[in-house]
mmCIF file of C-alpha atoms in Angstrom:
data_model
loop_
_atom_site.group_PDB
_atom_site.id
_atom_site.type_symbol
_atom_site.label_atom_id
_atom_site.label_comp_id
_atom_site.label_asym_id
_atom_site.label_seq_id
_atom_site.Cartn_x
_atom_site.Cartn_y
_atom_site.Cartn_z
ATOM 1 C CA UNK A 20 12.804 -17.871 4.209
ATOM 2 C CA UNK A 21 15.211 -20.746 3.611
ATOM 3 C CA UNK A 22 18.892 -19.939 3.159
ATOM 4 C CA UNK A 23 18.951 -20.958 -0.502
ATOM 5 C CA UNK A 24 15.874 -18.812 -1.182
ATOM 6 C CA UNK A 25 17.539 -15.810 0.445
ATOM 7 C CA UNK A 26 20.680 -16.419 -1.608
ATOM 8 C CA UNK A 27 18.623 -16.527 -4.814
ATOM 9 C CA UNK A 28 16.819 -13.321 -3.838
ATOM 10 C CA UNK A 29 20.087 -11.551 -3.064
ATOM 11 C CA UNK A 30 21.487 -12.693 -6.403
ATOM 12 C CA UNK A 31 18.403 -11.391 -8.217
ATOM 13 C CA UNK A 32 18.664 -7.956 -6.635
ATOM 14 C CA UNK A 33 22.406 -7.847 -7.297
ATOM 15 C CA UNK A 34 21.665 -8.398 -10.989
ATOM 16 C CA UNK A 35 18.879 -5.807 -11.036
ATOM 17 C CA UNK A 36 20.959 -3.252 -9.138
ATOM 18 C CA UNK A 37 23.814 -3.679 -11.609
ATOM 19 C CA UNK A 38 21.374 -2.940 -14.425
ATOM 20 C CA UNK A 39 19.992 0.230 -12.854
ATOM 21 C CA UNK A 40 22.951 1.824 -11.068
ATOM 22 C CA UNK A 41 23.532 5.334 -12.399
ATOM 23 C CA UNK A 42 26.853 7.025 -13.054
ATOM 24 C CA UNK A 43 26.338 9.375 -10.094
ATOM 25 C CA UNK A 44 24.076 7.601 -7.553
ATOM 26 C CA UNK A 45 21.955 10.082 -5.555
ATOM 27 C CA UNK A 46 21.157 9.984 -1.865
ATOM 28 C CA UNK A 47 17.820 8.424 -0.964
ATOM 29 C CA UNK A 48 15.248 8.061 1.793
ATOM 30 C CA UNK A 49 13.107 4.912 1.732
ATOM 31 C CA UNK A 50 9.598 4.369 3.089
ATOM 32 C CA UNK A 51 8.721 0.660 3.006
ATOM 33 C CA UNK A 52 6.813 -2.167 4.637
ATOM 34 C CA UNK A 53 9.609 -3.828 6.597
ATOM 35 C CA UNK A 54 8.509 -7.430 6.101
ATOM 36 C CA UNK A 55 10.751 -10.496 6.550
ATOM 37 C CA UNK A 56 12.010 -10.630 2.944
ATOM 38 C CA UNK A 57 12.550 -6.857 2.677
ATOM 39 C CA UNK A 58 16.244 -6.553 3.736
ATOM 40 C CA UNK A 59 17.364 -7.829 0.313
ATOM 41 C CA UNK A 60 15.464 -5.021 -1.385
ATOM 42 C CA UNK A 61 16.779 -2.439 1.083
ATOM 43 C CA UNK A 62 20.333 -3.551 0.332
ATOM 44 C CA UNK A 63 19.620 -3.128 -3.376
ATOM 45 C CA UNK A 64 18.380 0.423 -2.747
ATOM 46 C CA UNK A 65 21.631 1.119 -0.897
ATOM 47 C CA UNK A 66 23.542 -0.180 -3.933
ATOM 48 C CA UNK A 67 21.875 2.079 -6.523
ATOM 49 C CA UNK A 68 21.783 5.083 -4.175
ATOM 50 C CA UNK A 69 23.384 6.429 -1.009
ATOM 51 C CA UNK A 70 20.596 5.299 1.327
ATOM 52 C CA UNK A 71 20.452 7.707 4.263
ATOM 53 C CA UNK A 72 17.519 6.255 6.209
ATOM 54 C CA UNK A 73 14.679 3.743 6.115
ATOM 55 C CA UNK A 74 11.258 4.744 7.433
ATOM 56 C CA UNK A 75 9.253 1.550 8.059
ATOM 57 C CA UNK A 76 5.475 1.730 7.742
ATOM 58 C CA UNK A 77 4.312 1.563 11.377
ATOM 59 C CA UNK A 78 1.796 -1.275 11.046
ATOM 60 C CA UNK A 79 4.069 -3.607 9.072
ATOM 61 C CA UNK A 80 7.411 -3.975 10.826
ATOM 62 C CA UNK A 81 8.982 -7.377 11.324
ATOM 63 C CA UNK A 82 11.380 -7.168 14.271
ATOM 64 C CA UNK A 83 13.964 -9.471 12.685
ATOM 65 C CA UNK A 84 13.925 -7.558 9.417
ATOM 66 C CA UNK A 85 14.397 -4.286 11.256
ATOM 67 C CA UNK A 86 17.378 -5.623 13.190
ATOM 68 C CA UNK A 87 18.966 -6.829 9.949
ATOM 69 C CA UNK A 88 18.419 -3.519 8.160
ATOM 70 C CA UNK A 89 19.734 -1.500 11.102
ATOM 71 C CA UNK A 90 23.090 -3.233 10.699
ATOM 72 C CA UNK A 91 23.771 -1.153 7.603
ATOM 73 C CA UNK A 92 21.354 1.807 7.625
ATOM 74 C CA UNK A 93 19.455 3.888 10.155
ATOM 75 C CA UNK A 94 15.745 3.278 10.695
ATOM 76 C CA UNK A 95 13.598 6.269 11.684
ATOM 77 C CA UNK A 96 10.036 6.505 12.921
ATOM 78 C CA UNK A 97 7.339 7.337 10.359
ATOM 79 C CA UNK A 98 4.004 9.032 10.924
ATOM 80 C CA UNK A 99 1.528 10.685 8.600
ATOM 81 C CA UNK A 100 1.153 13.585 11.043
ATOM 82 C CA UNK A 101 4.861 14.476 11.066
ATOM 83 C CA UNK A 102 5.091 14.632 7.283
ATOM 84 C CA UNK A 103 1.849 16.586 6.916
ATOM 85 C CA UNK A 104 3.744 19.552 8.377
ATOM 86 C CA UNK A 105 6.004 20.806 5.539
ATOM 87 C CA UNK A 106 8.424 22.461 7.951
ATOM 88 C CA UNK A 107 8.856 19.270 9.972
ATOM 89 C CA UNK A 108 9.341 17.250 6.788
ATOM 90 C CA UNK A 109 11.948 19.738 5.532
ATOM 91 C CA UNK A 110 13.819 19.564 8.833
ATOM 92 C CA UNK A 111 13.843 15.790 8.652
ATOM 93 C CA UNK A 112 15.156 15.605 5.086
ATOM 94 C CA UNK A 113 17.815 18.205 5.958
ATOM 95 C CA UNK A 114 18.881 16.105 8.945
ATOM 96 C CA UNK A 115 19.507 13.078 6.724
ATOM 97 C CA UNK A 116 20.637 14.391 3.334
ATOM 98 C CA UNK A 117 21.574 18.079 3.647
ATOM 99 C CA UNK A 118 23.216 19.483 0.538
ATOM 100 C CA UNK A 119 22.860 16.279 -1.511
ATOM 101 C CA UNK A 120 20.860 15.364 -4.597
ATOM 102 C CA UNK A 121 18.173 13.109 -3.152
ATOM 103 C CA UNK A 122 15.393 10.786 -4.305
ATOM 104 C CA UNK A 123 12.431 9.952 -2.074
ATOM 105 C CA UNK A 124 10.984 6.425 -2.258
ATOM 106 C CA UNK A 125 7.409 6.649 -1.067
ATOM 107 C CA UNK A 126 4.594 4.244 -0.196
ATOM 108 C CA UNK A 127 1.352 6.150 0.164
ATOM 109 C CA UNK A 128 2.135 9.774 -0.686
ATOM 110 C CA UNK A 129 3.750 10.704 2.622
ATOM 111 C CA UNK A 130 5.941 13.386 1.046
ATOM 112 C CA UNK A 131 3.144 14.943 -1.043
ATOM 113 C CA UNK A 132 2.085 17.703 1.432
ATOM 114 C CA UNK A 133 5.674 18.985 1.751
ATOM 115 C CA UNK A 134 6.794 18.689 -1.860
ATOM 116 C CA UNK A 135 6.653 22.400 -2.694
ATOM 117 C CA UNK A 136 8.646 23.351 0.403
ATOM 118 C CA UNK A 137 11.208 20.607 -0.206
ATOM 119 C CA UNK A 138 11.767 21.773 -3.790
ATOM 120 C CA UNK A 139 12.006 25.434 -2.802
ATOM 121 C CA UNK A 140 14.061 25.312 0.370
ATOM 122 C CA UNK A 141 15.965 22.030 0.687
ATOM 123 C CA UNK A 142 19.696 22.763 0.841
ATOM 124 C CA UNK A 143 20.442 20.026 -1.684
ATOM 125 C CA UNK A 144 18.408 19.177 -4.751
ATOM 126 C CA UNK A 145 15.256 17.095 -4.724
ATOM 127 C CA UNK A 146 15.536 14.968 -7.861
ATOM 128 C CA UNK A 147 12.037 13.603 -7.385
ATOM 129 C CA UNK A 148 9.869 10.880 -5.873
ATOM 130 C CA UNK A 149 9.325 7.223 -6.724
ATOM 131 C CA UNK A 150 5.821 6.196 -5.580
ATOM 132 C CA UNK A 151 4.720 2.595 -5.130
ATOM 133 C CA UNK A 152 0.970 2.659 -4.460
ATOM 134 C CA UNK A 153 -2.294 3.760 -6.062
ATOM 135 C CA UNK A 154 -3.118 5.641 -2.874
ATOM 136 C CA UNK A 155 0.125 7.602 -3.170
ATOM 137 C CA UNK A 156 -0.292 8.070 -6.927
ATOM 138 C CA UNK A 157 -3.604 9.802 -6.278
ATOM 139 C CA UNK A 158 -2.097 12.059 -3.604
ATOM 140 C CA UNK A 159 0.556 13.307 -6.029
ATOM 141 C CA UNK A 160 -1.886 13.533 -8.949
ATOM 142 C CA UNK A 161 -4.132 15.775 -6.831
ATOM 143 C CA UNK A 162 -1.367 18.376 -6.524
ATOM 144 C CA UNK A 163 -2.278 21.444 -8.536
ATOM 145 C CA UNK A 164 1.172 21.543 -10.103
ATOM 146 C CA UNK A 165 3.922 19.101 -9.197
ATOM 147 C CA UNK A 166 7.203 20.936 -8.576
ATOM 148 C CA UNK A 167 9.386 17.934 -9.440
ATOM 149 C CA UNK A 168 9.184 14.593 -11.268
ATOM 150 C CA UNK A 169 7.220 11.766 -9.627
ATOM 151 C CA UNK A 170 7.848 8.305 -11.064
ATOM 152 C CA UNK A 171 4.844 6.134 -10.226
ATOM 153 C CA UNK A 172 4.851 2.352 -10.498
ATOM 154 C CA UNK A 173 1.301 2.105 -9.125
ATOM 155 C CA UNK A 174 -0.249 1.472 -12.537
ATOM 156 C CA UNK A 175 2.587 -0.517 -14.045
ATOM 157 C CA UNK A 176 1.733 -3.863 -15.685
ATOM 158 C CA UNK A 177 4.446 -5.372 -13.487
ATOM 159 C CA UNK A 178 2.230 -4.570 -10.504
ATOM 160 C CA UNK A 179 -0.806 -6.459 -11.810
ATOM 161 C CA UNK A 180 0.242 -9.820 -10.293
ATOM 162 C CA UNK A 181 0.836 -8.167 -6.923
ATOM 163 C CA UNK A 182 -2.561 -6.459 -6.963
ATOM 164 C CA UNK A 183 -4.352 -9.723 -7.762
ATOM 165 C CA UNK A 184 -2.508 -11.608 -5.023
ATOM 166 C CA UNK A 185 -3.011 -8.840 -2.473
ATOM 167 C CA UNK A 186 -6.729 -9.125 -3.170
ATOM 168 C CA UNK A 187 -6.461 -12.853 -2.550
ATOM 169 C CA UNK A 188 -4.655 -12.287 0.756
ATOM 170 C CA UNK A 189 -7.281 -9.738 1.842
ATOM 171 C CA UNK A 190 -10.087 -12.245 1.254
ATOM 172 C CA UNK A 191 -8.112 -14.980 3.028
ATOM 173 C CA UNK A 192 -7.429 -12.881 6.134
ATOM 174 C CA UNK A 193 -10.978 -11.526 6.297
ATOM 175 C CA UNK A 194 -12.445 -15.013 6.124
ATOM 176 C CA UNK A 195 -9.975 -16.348 8.701
ATOM 177 C CA UNK A 196 -10.938 -13.662 11.231
ATOM 178 C CA UNK A 197 -14.634 -14.191 10.588
ATOM 179 C CA UNK A 198 -14.285 -17.944 11.054
ATOM 180 C CA UNK A 199 -12.508 -17.323 14.358
ATOM 181 C CA UNK A 200 -15.691 -15.487 15.406
ATOM 182 C CA UNK A 201 -17.863 -18.414 14.301
ATOM 183 C CA UNK A 202 -18.985 -16.685 11.090
ATOM 184 C CA UNK A 203 -18.461 -17.445 7.408
ATOM 185 C CA UNK A 204 -18.565 -15.444 4.182
ATOM 186 C CA UNK A 205 -21.403 -17.388 2.590
ATOM 187 C CA UNK A 206 -24.834 -15.924 3.150
ATOM 188 C CA UNK A 207 -23.439 -12.555 4.191
ATOM 189 C CA UNK A 208 -24.148 -9.762 1.727
ATOM 190 C CA UNK A 209 -20.832 -8.085 0.921
ATOM 191 C CA UNK A 210 -20.100 -4.555 -0.259
ATOM 192 C CA UNK A 211 -16.768 -3.782 -1.970
ATOM 193 C CA UNK A 212 -16.067 -0.045 -2.024
ATOM 194 C CA UNK A 213 -13.635 0.750 -4.817
ATOM 195 C CA UNK A 214 -13.377 -1.188 -8.080
ATOM 196 C CA UNK A 215 -9.784 -0.476 -9.021
ATOM 197 C CA UNK A 216 -7.148 -3.188 -9.338
ATOM 198 C CA UNK A 217 -7.484 -4.345 -5.728
ATOM 199 C CA UNK A 218 -11.221 -3.885 -5.372
ATOM 200 C CA UNK A 219 -11.974 -5.730 -8.603
ATOM 201 C CA UNK A 220 -9.679 -8.576 -7.552
ATOM 202 C CA UNK A 221 -11.448 -8.833 -4.191
ATOM 203 C CA UNK A 222 -14.883 -8.756 -5.809
ATOM 204 C CA UNK A 223 -14.016 -11.522 -8.276
ATOM 205 C CA UNK A 224 -12.505 -13.734 -5.581
ATOM 206 C CA UNK A 225 -15.560 -13.324 -3.362
ATOM 207 C CA UNK A 226 -17.840 -14.100 -6.303
ATOM 208 C CA UNK A 227 -15.845 -17.292 -6.928
ATOM 209 C CA UNK A 228 -16.649 -18.262 -3.327
ATOM 210 C CA UNK A 229 -20.396 -17.901 -4.063
ATOM 211 C CA UNK A 230 -20.662 -14.691 -2.045
ATOM 212 C CA UNK A 231 -23.277 -12.111 -3.067
ATOM 213 C CA UNK A 232 -21.256 -8.982 -3.912
ATOM 214 C CA UNK A 233 -22.323 -5.393 -4.459
ATOM 215 C CA UNK A 234 -19.791 -2.907 -5.786
ATOM 216 C CA UNK A 235 -19.628 0.845 -5.321
ATOM 217 C CA UNK A 236 -17.099 3.228 -6.857
ATOM 218 C CA UNK A 237 -17.273 6.998 -7.238
ATOM 219 C CA UNK A 238 -16.059 6.614 -10.832
ATOM 220 C CA UNK A 239 -19.003 5.847 -13.160
ATOM 221 C CA UNK A 240 -16.633 4.177 -15.635
ATOM 222 C CA UNK A 241 -15.621 1.648 -13.000
ATOM 223 C CA UNK A 242 -19.236 1.132 -12.009
ATOM 224 C CA UNK A 243 -19.994 0.320 -15.652
ATOM 225 C CA UNK A 244 -17.052 -2.098 -15.729
ATOM 226 C CA UNK A 245 -18.338 -3.829 -12.586
ATOM 227 C CA UNK A 246 -21.816 -4.150 -14.060
ATOM 228 C CA UNK A 247 -20.384 -5.681 -17.261
ATOM 229 C CA UNK A 248 -18.654 -8.322 -15.132
ATOM 230 C CA UNK A 249 -21.893 -9.399 -13.527
ATOM 231 C CA UNK A 250 -21.740 -7.566 -10.216
ATOM 232 C CA UNK A 251 -24.595 -5.767 -8.608
ATOM 233 C CA UNK A 252 -23.659 -2.073 -8.650
ATOM 234 C CA UNK A 253 -24.953 0.449 -6.132
ATOM 235 C CA UNK A 254 -26.147 3.847 -7.353
ATOM 236 C CA UNK A 255 -24.799 5.557 -4.235
ATOM 237 C CA UNK A 256 -22.775 4.574 -1.203
ATOM 238 C CA UNK A 257 -25.521 5.290 1.343
ATOM 239 C CA UNK A 258 -27.929 2.842 -0.297
ATOM 240 C CA UNK A 259 -25.192 0.249 -0.685
ATOM 241 C CA UNK A 260 -24.351 0.327 3.024
ATOM 242 C CA UNK A 261 -27.859 -0.484 4.167
ATOM 243 C CA UNK A 262 -27.927 -4.120 5.188
ATOM 244 C CA UNK A 263 -24.274 -4.824 4.313
ATOM 245 C CA UNK A 264 -22.918 -7.666 6.422
ATOM 246 C CA UNK A 265 -19.318 -7.285 5.261
ATOM 247 C CA UNK A 266 -17.702 -4.127 3.880
ATOM 248 C CA UNK A 267 -14.271 -4.260 2.235
ATOM 249 C CA UNK A 268 -12.779 -0.829 1.590
ATOM 250 C CA UNK A 269 -10.296 -0.579 -1.286
ATOM 251 C CA UNK A 270 -10.167 3.043 -2.417
ATOM 252 C CA UNK A 271 -7.001 4.498 -0.872
ATOM 253 C CA UNK A 272 -9.185 7.414 0.238
ATOM 254 C CA UNK A 273 -11.883 7.781 2.898
ATOM 255 C CA UNK A 274 -14.414 5.030 2.198
ATOM 256 C CA UNK A 275 -16.493 5.278 5.363
ATOM 257 C CA UNK A 276 -17.187 8.440 7.324
ATOM 258 C CA UNK A 277 -18.296 8.493 10.926
ATOM 259 C CA UNK A 278 -21.987 8.731 10.147
ATOM 260 C CA UNK A 279 -21.840 5.848 7.665
ATOM 261 C CA UNK A 280 -21.263 3.107 10.215
ATOM 262 C CA UNK A 281 -24.772 3.340 11.666
ATOM 263 C CA UNK A 282 -26.165 2.119 8.315
ATOM 264 C CA UNK A 283 -24.449 -1.252 8.655
ATOM 265 C CA UNK A 284 -26.512 -4.227 9.724
ATOM 266 C CA UNK A 285 -25.943 -5.573 13.216
ATOM 267 C CA UNK A 286 -22.889 -7.796 13.360
ATOM 268 C CA UNK A 287 -21.384 -6.478 10.120
ATOM 269 C CA UNK A 288 -17.631 -6.740 9.569
ATOM 270 C CA UNK A 289 -15.495 -3.893 8.193
ATOM 271 C CA UNK A 290 -12.039 -4.444 6.702
ATOM 272 C CA UNK A 291 -9.643 -2.369 4.605
ATOM 273 C CA UNK A 292 -6.717 -2.947 2.264
ATOM 274 C CA UNK A 293 -4.770 0.130 3.428
ATOM 275 C CA UNK A 294 -4.295 1.937 6.733
ATOM 276 C CA UNK A 295 -7.189 3.151 8.878
ATOM 277 C CA UNK A 296 -6.056 6.763 8.522
ATOM 278 C CA UNK A 297 -6.579 6.524 4.757
ATOM 279 C CA UNK A 298 -9.821 4.519 4.487
ATOM 280 C CA UNK A 299 -11.870 5.169 7.620
ATOM 281 C CA UNK A 300 -12.977 8.284 9.475
ATOM 282 C CA UNK A 301 -13.033 6.610 12.858
ATOM 283 C CA UNK A 302 -12.599 9.956 14.628
ATOM 284 C CA UNK A 303 -15.969 10.965 13.204
ATOM 285 C CA UNK A 304 -17.718 7.927 14.683
ATOM 286 C CA UNK A 305 -20.285 9.109 17.243
ATOM 287 C CA UNK A 306 -18.967 9.030 20.802
ATOM 288 C CA UNK A 307 -21.904 6.847 21.870
ATOM 289 C CA UNK A 308 -20.091 3.812 20.425
ATOM 290 C CA UNK A 309 -18.004 1.863 22.930
ATOM 291 C CA UNK A 310 -15.115 -0.369 21.874
ATOM 292 C CA UNK A 311 -14.321 -3.811 23.254
ATOM 293 C CA UNK A 312 -12.029 -6.581 22.109
ATOM 294 C CA UNK A 313 -14.043 -9.373 20.514
ATOM 295 C CA UNK A 314 -11.121 -11.601 19.535
ATOM 296 C CA UNK A 315 -7.631 -11.475 18.083
ATOM 297 C CA UNK A 316 -7.550 -8.503 15.690
ATOM 298 C CA UNK A 317 -11.311 -7.972 16.045
ATOM 299 C CA UNK A 318 -12.822 -4.912 17.769
ATOM 300 C CA UNK A 319 -16.521 -4.688 18.562
ATOM 301 C CA UNK A 320 -18.126 -1.240 18.277
ATOM 302 C CA UNK A 321 -21.424 -1.112 20.148
ATOM 303 C CA UNK A 322 -24.149 1.351 21.074
ATOM 304 C CA UNK A 323 -27.759 0.843 22.091
ATOM 305 C CA UNK A 324 -29.389 -1.331 19.430
ATOM 306 C CA UNK A 325 -26.410 -1.465 17.088
ATOM 307 C CA UNK A 326 -22.985 -3.100 16.839
ATOM 308 C CA UNK A 327 -20.378 -3.963 14.193
ATOM 309 C CA UNK A 328 -16.892 -5.467 14.060
ATOM 310 C CA UNK A 329 -13.730 -3.742 12.819
ATOM 311 C CA UNK A 330 -10.905 -6.009 11.674
ATOM 312 C CA UNK A 331 -7.267 -5.227 12.525
ATOM 313 C CA UNK A 332 -8.244 -1.829 13.948
ATOM 314 C CA UNK A 333 -9.029 -0.663 10.443
ATOM 315 C CA UNK A 334 -5.530 -1.291 9.110
ATOM 316 C CA UNK A 335 -4.761 -3.529 6.134
ATOM 317 C CA UNK A 336 -6.339 -6.820 7.144
ATOM 318 C CA UNK A 337 -3.951 -8.968 5.087
ATOM 319 C CA UNK A 338 -0.925 -7.885 7.135
ATOM 320 C CA UNK A 339 -2.204 -10.049 9.974
ATOM 321 C CA UNK A 340 -1.068 -13.101 8.011
ATOM 322 C CA UNK A 341 2.070 -11.624 6.486
ATOM 323 C CA UNK A 342 0.510 -10.088 3.341
ATOM 324 C CA UNK A 343 2.725 -12.336 1.276
ATOM 325 C CA UNK A 344 2.343 -12.280 -2.500
ATOM 326 C CA UNK A 345 5.326 -14.546 -3.081
ATOM 327 C CA UNK A 346 8.137 -13.557 -5.438
ATOM 328 C CA UNK A 347 5.849 -11.356 -7.564
ATOM 329 C CA UNK A 348 6.563 -8.421 -5.232
ATOM 330 C CA UNK A 349 10.164 -8.447 -6.477
ATOM 331 C CA UNK A 350 8.961 -7.287 -9.905
ATOM 332 C CA UNK A 351 7.635 -4.082 -8.354
ATOM 333 C CA UNK A 352 10.663 -3.573 -6.139
ATOM 334 C CA UNK A 353 12.936 -3.858 -9.179
ATOM 335 C CA UNK A 354 10.873 -1.208 -10.930
ATOM 336 C CA UNK A 355 11.393 1.085 -7.938
ATOM 337 C CA UNK A 356 15.147 0.704 -8.481
ATOM 338 C CA UNK A 357 14.665 1.602 -12.143
ATOM 339 C CA UNK A 358 12.760 4.684 -10.983
ATOM 340 C CA UNK A 359 15.759 5.853 -8.948
ATOM 341 C CA UNK A 360 17.979 5.688 -12.018
ATOM 342 C CA UNK A 361 15.381 7.526 -14.088
ATOM 343 C CA UNK A 362 15.376 10.395 -11.590
ATOM 344 C CA UNK A 363 19.164 10.376 -11.235
ATOM 345 C CA UNK A 364 19.525 11.057 -14.959
ATOM 346 C CA UNK A 365 18.004 14.460 -14.221
ATOM 347 C CA UNK A 366 16.182 15.045 -17.495
ATOM 348 C CA UNK A 367 12.557 14.520 -16.403
ATOM 349 C CA UNK A 368 10.200 17.503 -16.307
ATOM 350 C CA UNK A 369 8.028 18.090 -13.222
ATOM 351 C CA UNK A 370 4.941 15.883 -13.289
ATOM 352 C CA UNK A 371 3.955 12.225 -13.217
ATOM 353 C CA UNK A 372 6.105 9.709 -15.117
ATOM 354 C CA UNK A 373 6.416 5.947 -15.589
ATOM 355 C CA UNK A 374 9.331 3.595 -16.063
ATOM 356 C CA UNK A 375 9.747 2.813 -19.761
ATOM 357 C CA UNK A 376 8.629 -0.387 -21.466
ATOM 358 C CA UNK A 377 12.214 -1.425 -22.231
ATOM 359 C CA UNK A 378 13.212 -1.304 -18.570
ATOM 360 C CA UNK A 379 10.070 -3.205 -17.597
ATOM 361 C CA UNK A 380 10.900 -5.914 -20.111
ATOM 362 C CA UNK A 381 14.429 -6.164 -18.708
ATOM 363 C CA UNK A 382 13.044 -6.546 -15.191
ATOM 364 C CA UNK A 383 10.524 -9.194 -16.242
ATOM 365 C CA UNK A 384 13.133 -11.204 -18.139
ATOM 366 C CA UNK A 385 15.527 -11.117 -15.177
ATOM 367 C CA UNK A 386 12.746 -12.089 -12.776
ATOM 368 C CA UNK A 387 11.664 -15.008 -14.952
ATOM 369 C CA UNK A 388 15.228 -16.259 -15.081
ATOM 370 C CA UNK A 389 15.333 -16.451 -11.286
ATOM 371 C CA UNK A 390 11.794 -17.354 -10.265
ATOM 372 C CA UNK A 391 10.121 -19.246 -13.114
ATOM 373 C CA UNK A 392 11.374 -22.620 -11.859
#
């Protein structure tokens, strides 16, 4: 990022932070993709809250960004396994924000398994969670009864541009890796699993490239939507997998189980838009498959009479090429800041909430002033 671009970004977040700073800023813990432009956002989080630690997503850490962030806040290691244990999660939050009112900024529902314990036994007060992703939104929505407020931006209209552009970056990175193997998209029957915001974006972009696309989603409403848009729609996942030469997984849940991979045609490619632990049951893959490196970010799984390729070890394929969606990501990051203020006000009931339309309009107007040039 050029110096003048960084200065503009810092100025934007200074303006947004001034808009959403509360009278009594809470402590916070931040899970984030630590990409090159992210320090400006992290500084904004530290302005609207007392930021106690940053937990970078393991597969998306830029070394320079981490060094810059560590100059003003501690970075800790993040793993799904550690936060699945409520006691371990409680110990961690106590070690960083004991006795304080705290907000948790999440990307993917990491805090969901420990939420009840955190609300019951944390020495401070858990004001709530701000969740960024559809995957995380679903994890919190699946809770039988949320013990605190969760402000989700996953389905915000301000996130629509990001979702479209992430879909574009997924298609770009998938095609780039296939071309490096001497393959192309055209002529390869493609299955998109999941027809939400990302999956539908991916399907439309592939269709625009003259790729034959089949869609599968567990939600019959989404299957009907896909059919209305001209896509071939599979009745069930097992049938859809047979003969698929490229599978793009965009559900935020387990798309492919271990036994599913054997249905793929020889030489098929598999890619995801989230992490392998969310989308793929690789541990359930039969032990008869051996793994070898087939190229940069391409792993070949092979057994007698069958082989397929896994891109980026099953992690989000677009992060290979930076996963950039340009300045549109700053709309979503600003809404996360608004979510902190919403929780700090302390008047939300337990359950799922959204940032209000007035705050979204303020964010969009500020963003346009800086980036519509």
